[in-house]
mmCIF file of C-alpha atoms in Angstrom:
data_model
loop_
_atom_site.group_PDB
_atom_site.id
_atom_site.type_symbol
_atom_site.label_atom_id
_atom_site.label_comp_id
_atom_site.label_asym_id
_atom_site.label_seq_id
_atom_site.Cartn_x
_atom_site.Cartn_y
_atom_site.Cartn_z
ATOM 1 C CA MET A 1 129.982 196.045 24.931
ATOM 2 C CA TYR A 2 128.586 193.162 22.906
ATOM 3 C CA VAL A 3 124.788 193.521 22.749
ATOM 4 C CA PRO A 4 122.799 190.870 20.839
ATOM 5 C CA GLN A 5 119.490 192.254 19.569
ATOM 6 C CA HIS A 6 117.342 190.329 22.056
ATOM 7 C CA PHE A 7 119.295 191.828 24.994
ATOM 8 C CA ASP A 8 119.362 195.410 23.666
ATOM 9 C CA GLU A 9 117.933 198.181 25.828
ATOM 10 C CA SER A 10 118.191 201.483 23.968
ATOM 11 C CA ARG A 11 115.359 203.525 25.485
ATOM 12 C CA THR A 12 116.874 206.685 26.937
ATOM 13 C CA ASP A 13 114.261 207.054 29.679
ATOM 14 C CA VAL A 14 114.845 203.475 30.858
ATOM 15 C CA LEU A 15 118.623 203.954 30.954
ATOM 16 C CA HIS A 16 118.303 207.302 32.735
ATOM 17 C CA ASP A 17 116.076 205.605 35.312
ATOM 18 C CA LEU A 18 118.667 202.849 35.803
ATOM 19 C CA ILE A 19 121.429 205.413 36.378
ATOM 20 C CA SER A 20 119.293 207.437 38.790
ATOM 21 C CA LYS A 21 118.371 204.358 40.838
ATOM 22 C CA HIS A 22 121.887 202.876 40.764
ATOM 23 C CA PRO A 23 124.144 205.956 40.766
ATOM 24 C CA PHE A 24 127.316 204.325 42.082
ATOM 25 C CA GLY A 25 129.183 203.753 38.834
ATOM 26 C CA MET A 26 132.614 202.969 37.482
ATOM 27 C CA LEU A 27 134.371 205.738 35.553
ATOM 28 C CA VAL A 28 136.760 204.278 32.988
ATOM 29 C CA THR A 29 139.369 206.657 31.564
ATOM 30 C CA HIS A 30 142.344 206.477 29.241
ATOM 31 C CA GLY A 31 144.538 209.432 30.054
ATOM 32 C CA LYS A 32 148.224 210.158 29.755
ATOM 33 C CA ALA A 33 149.022 207.446 32.329
ATOM 34 C CA GLY A 34 146.932 204.811 30.520
ATOM 35 C CA LEU A 35 143.768 202.985 31.499
ATOM 36 C CA ASP A 36 142.210 203.685 34.885
ATOM 37 C CA ALA A 37 138.928 202.952 36.652
ATOM 38 C CA ASN A 38 137.412 204.841 39.566
ATOM 39 C CA HIS A 39 134.274 203.929 41.509
ATOM 40 C CA LEU A 40 132.174 207.017 42.201
ATOM 41 C CA PRO A 41 128.660 208.231 43.039
ATOM 42 C CA PHE A 42 127.194 210.162 40.110
ATOM 43 C CA GLU A 43 124.440 212.706 39.736
ATOM 44 C CA LEU A 44 122.493 212.604 36.467
ATOM 45 C CA ASP A 45 120.944 215.676 34.857
ATOM 46 C CA PRO A 46 118.684 214.000 32.270
ATOM 47 C CA ALA A 47 117.767 217.302 30.617
ATOM 48 C CA GLY A 48 121.351 218.405 30.015
ATOM 49 C CA GLY A 49 122.826 218.024 26.538
ATOM 50 C CA LYS A 50 121.458 215.538 24.017
ATOM 51 C CA HIS A 51 121.656 212.422 26.223
ATOM 52 C CA GLY A 52 122.092 213.908 29.698
ATOM 53 C CA ILE A 53 125.000 215.127 31.818
ATOM 54 C CA LEU A 54 126.749 213.297 34.663
ATOM 55 C CA HIS A 55 128.317 215.095 37.612
ATOM 56 C CA CYS A 56 130.775 213.598 40.092
ATOM 57 C CA HIS A 57 133.774 214.492 42.209
ATOM 58 C CA VAL A 58 137.089 212.915 43.163
ATOM 59 C CA ALA A 59 139.689 213.512 45.843
ATOM 60 C CA ARG A 60 142.174 216.198 44.898
ATOM 61 C CA ASN A 61 144.904 213.650 45.649
ATOM 62 C CA ASN A 62 143.438 211.356 42.974
ATOM 63 C CA PRO A 63 145.569 211.901 39.839
ATOM 64 C CA ILE A 64 142.642 211.251 37.492
ATOM 65 C CA TRP A 65 141.638 214.914 37.249
ATOM 66 C CA GLN A 66 145.145 215.930 36.178
ATOM 67 C CA ASP A 67 145.588 212.917 33.901
ATOM 68 C CA LEU A 68 142.442 213.788 31.943
ATOM 69 C CA GLY A 69 142.176 216.662 29.508
ATOM 70 C CA ASN A 70 138.989 218.589 28.867
ATOM 71 C CA GLY A 71 137.129 216.869 26.056
ATOM 72 C CA ASP A 72 138.729 213.468 26.639
ATOM 73 C CA GLU A 73 136.464 210.483 26.032
ATOM 74 C CA VAL A 74 135.395 208.536 29.113
ATOM 75 C CA LEU A 75 133.004 205.700 29.931
ATOM 76 C CA ALA A 76 130.753 205.471 32.991
ATOM 77 C CA VAL A 77 129.354 201.993 33.744
ATOM 78 C CA PHE A 78 126.248 201.491 35.875
ATOM 79 C CA ARG A 79 125.009 198.083 37.030
ATOM 80 C CA ALA A 80 121.449 197.562 38.223
ATOM 81 C CA GLY A 81 122.031 193.960 39.249
ATOM 82 C CA ASP A 82 123.262 190.496 38.284
ATOM 83 C CA ALA A 83 122.568 186.879 39.186
ATOM 84 C CA TYR A 84 123.839 183.394 38.398
ATOM 85 C CA VAL A 85 121.332 181.214 36.529
ATOM 86 C CA SER A 86 121.475 177.427 36.923
ATOM 87 C CA PRO A 87 120.396 175.212 34.002
ATOM 88 C CA GLN A 88 118.440 173.173 36.580
ATOM 89 C CA TRP A 89 115.890 175.999 36.684
ATOM 90 C CA TYR A 90 114.882 175.586 33.039
ATOM 91 C CA PRO A 91 111.992 173.118 32.541
ATOM 92 C CA SER A 92 113.317 172.234 29.083
ATOM 93 C CA LYS A 93 116.614 171.055 30.608
ATOM 94 C CA HIS A 94 114.833 168.144 32.284
ATOM 95 C CA GLU A 95 113.356 167.077 28.949
ATOM 96 C CA LEU A 96 116.153 167.737 26.465
ATOM 97 C CA HIS A 97 119.242 168.173 28.704
ATOM 98 C CA LYS A 98 120.437 170.973 26.407
ATOM 99 C CA GLN A 99 121.009 173.925 28.743
ATOM 100 C CA VAL A 100 124.122 175.410 30.329
ATOM 101 C CA PRO A 101 124.754 177.833 33.213
ATOM 102 C CA THR A 102 124.720 181.556 32.517
ATOM 103 C CA TRP A 103 124.831 184.905 34.282
ATOM 104 C CA ASN A 104 122.092 187.484 33.794
ATOM 105 C CA TYR A 105 122.469 191.207 34.384
ATOM 106 C CA ILE A 106 121.202 194.704 33.611
ATOM 107 C CA VAL A 107 123.738 197.456 32.834
ATOM 108 C CA ALA A 108 124.027 200.883 31.226
ATOM 109 C CA HIS A 109 127.145 202.337 29.598
ATOM 110 C CA ALA A 110 127.352 206.118 29.310
ATOM 111 C CA HIS A 111 129.982 207.250 26.820
ATOM 112 C CA GLY A 112 130.895 210.902 27.066
ATOM 113 C CA ARG A 113 133.408 213.722 27.145
ATOM 114 C CA ALA A 114 134.828 214.981 30.418
ATOM 115 C CA THR A 115 135.330 218.515 31.667
ATOM 116 C CA ILE A 116 137.363 219.096 34.832
ATOM 117 C CA ARG A 117 135.520 221.469 37.180
ATOM 118 C CA ASP A 118 138.032 222.683 39.745
ATOM 119 C CA ASP A 119 135.854 225.358 41.294
ATOM 120 C CA GLU A 120 134.277 225.527 44.725
ATOM 121 C CA ARG A 121 130.792 226.516 43.562
ATOM 122 C CA TYR A 122 130.515 223.482 41.283
ATOM 123 C CA VAL A 123 131.694 220.911 43.829
ATOM 124 C CA ARG A 124 129.572 222.464 46.572
ATOM 125 C CA GLY A 125 126.507 222.089 44.359
ATOM 126 C CA VAL A 126 127.318 218.475 43.471
ATOM 127 C CA VAL A 127 127.912 217.491 47.090
ATOM 128 C CA ALA A 128 124.774 219.307 48.278
ATOM 129 C CA ARG A 129 122.554 217.586 45.697
ATOM 130 C CA LEU A 130 124.066 214.134 46.264
ATOM 131 C CA THR A 131 123.628 214.569 50.005
ATOM 132 C CA ARG A 132 120.021 215.699 49.640
ATOM 133 C CA VAL A 133 119.128 212.678 47.498
ATOM 134 C CA HIS A 134 120.903 209.990 49.493
ATOM 135 C CA GLU A 135 120.059 211.328 52.950
ATOM 136 C CA ALA A 136 116.345 211.578 52.109
ATOM 137 C CA SER A 137 115.586 208.114 53.508
ATOM 138 C CA GLN A 138 117.186 208.834 56.894
ATOM 139 C CA PRO A 139 114.956 209.635 59.891
ATOM 140 C CA THR A 140 116.951 212.831 60.385
ATOM 141 C CA PRO A 141 118.730 213.658 57.105
ATOM 142 C CA TRP A 142 122.229 215.054 57.445
ATOM 143 C CA LYS A 143 122.833 218.343 55.672
ATOM 144 C CA MET A 144 125.979 220.298 55.024
ATOM 145 C CA THR A 145 125.018 223.019 57.509
ATOM 146 C CA ASP A 146 125.109 220.404 60.304
ATOM 147 C CA ALA A 147 128.920 220.673 60.242
ATOM 148 C CA PRO A 148 130.961 223.814 60.985
ATOM 149 C CA LYS A 149 131.327 226.060 57.939
ATOM 150 C CA ASP A 150 135.133 226.132 58.079
ATOM 151 C CA TYR A 151 135.206 222.319 58.223
ATOM 152 C CA ILE A 152 132.951 221.982 55.141
ATOM 153 C CA ASP A 153 134.999 224.626 53.310
ATOM 154 C CA THR A 154 138.171 222.638 54.005
ATOM 155 C CA MET A 155 136.587 219.395 52.844
ATOM 156 C CA LEU A 156 135.355 220.994 49.625
ATOM 157 C CA LYS A 157 138.842 222.265 48.852
ATOM 158 C CA ALA A 158 140.023 218.638 49.000
ATOM 159 C CA ILE A 159 137.853 217.522 46.053
ATOM 160 C CA VAL A 160 137.624 218.297 42.330
ATOM 161 C CA GLY A 161 134.548 218.031 40.150
ATOM 162 C CA ILE A 162 134.181 216.190 36.850
ATOM 163 C CA GLU A 163 131.341 216.902 34.440
ATOM 164 C CA ILE A 164 130.578 214.380 31.691
ATOM 165 C CA GLU A 165 128.403 215.246 28.717
ATOM 166 C CA ILE A 166 126.909 211.940 27.589
ATOM 167 C CA THR A 167 127.413 211.389 23.864
ATOM 168 C CA ARG A 168 126.068 207.833 23.650
ATOM 169 C CA LEU A 169 124.044 205.513 25.864
ATOM 170 C CA VAL A 170 124.262 201.730 25.499
ATOM 171 C CA GLY A 171 122.088 199.419 27.564
ATOM 172 C CA LYS A 172 121.939 195.662 27.988
ATOM 173 C CA ALA A 173 119.317 193.635 29.839
ATOM 174 C CA LYS A 174 120.406 189.988 29.642
ATOM 175 C CA LEU A 175 117.367 188.164 31.012
ATOM 176 C CA SER A 176 117.294 184.907 28.996
ATOM 177 C CA GLN A 177 114.980 186.505 26.405
ATOM 178 C CA ASN A 178 116.485 184.145 23.803
ATOM 179 C CA LYS A 179 114.892 181.156 25.569
ATOM 180 C CA GLU A 180 111.372 179.731 25.780
ATOM 181 C CA VAL A 181 108.880 181.591 27.937
ATOM 182 C CA ARG A 182 108.596 178.640 30.350
ATOM 183 C CA ASP A 183 112.378 178.632 30.819
ATOM 184 C CA ILE A 184 112.503 182.383 31.463
ATOM 185 C CA GLN A 185 109.690 182.004 33.991
ATOM 186 C CA GLY A 186 111.250 178.948 35.636
ATOM 187 C CA ALA A 187 114.601 180.639 36.168
ATOM 188 C CA GLY A 188 112.950 183.905 37.210
ATOM 189 C CA ASN A 189 110.839 182.188 39.844
ATOM 190 C CA ALA A 190 113.892 180.290 41.154
ATOM 191 C CA LEU A 191 115.775 183.567 41.541
ATOM 192 C CA LEU A 192 112.838 185.141 43.376
ATOM 193 C CA ALA A 193 112.720 182.137 45.712
ATOM 194 C CA ASN A 194 116.438 182.644 46.398
ATOM 195 C CA GLY A 195 115.946 186.321 47.222
ATOM 196 C CA GLU A 196 117.288 187.693 43.905
ATOM 197 C CA ARG A 197 114.332 190.008 43.478
ATOM 198 C CA LEU A 198 115.711 192.468 40.930
ATOM 199 C CA ILE A 199 116.864 190.031 38.248
ATOM 200 C CA GLY A 200 114.168 187.484 39.095
ATOM 201 C CA GLY A 201 111.436 190.077 38.781
ATOM 202 C CA ALA A 202 112.910 191.435 35.567
ATOM 203 C CA MET A 203 112.933 187.932 34.073
ATOM 204 C CA ILE A 204 109.274 187.405 34.952
ATOM 205 C CA ALA A 205 108.488 190.728 33.270
ATOM 206 C CA ALA A 206 110.550 189.687 30.221
ATOM 207 C CA ALA A 207 108.597 186.431 30.000
ATOM 208 C CA ALA A 208 105.303 188.322 30.164
ATOM 209 C CA ALA A 209 106.459 190.716 27.439
ATOM 210 C CA LYS A 210 107.410 187.789 25.226
ATOM 211 C CA THR A 211 103.890 186.337 25.434
ATOM 212 C CA GLU A 212 102.178 189.619 24.501
#
């Protein structure tokens, strides 16, 4: 990923937080069958390894787990948000007419090495933890024991786990930091007015940081 210095986000804690809050990522692989991409919910263990460990699972019918070899390099992409930015939102455009449209976004790329975990204990743990996290906001959280044991056992046999030791984290927060503070604020406020709270709010914070 191309990351100009003013868009670089290399703080591990910030990138771990992004992954934890936006865990539905894209796993990019290059196995024996060539390039592939799978969209999966991930669990992050920030204390595992040097940069953290990702856990996920795929359907047993998905050929990815047989196409990959243990130790193969993979890439997991996580996107916090994105938004179109109109040049009309920059105050300087109305004075100098030297602005163009752009697209702002916040992403994290986790490079790592995969290990196939085809064992029931591993996948049961991954599913249980993912369920506990994502059901927490429900009035009555679903738990695995709500379903018959033989049914859950059958479902678990139909999936295979993948563990990814993160070897490198790359982050990019493209929030118009290369522009004047008034232009960052103008576009940020326009996004907030249009309901784009994540990127709009991040741009306002970027403008404030630039004035410090």
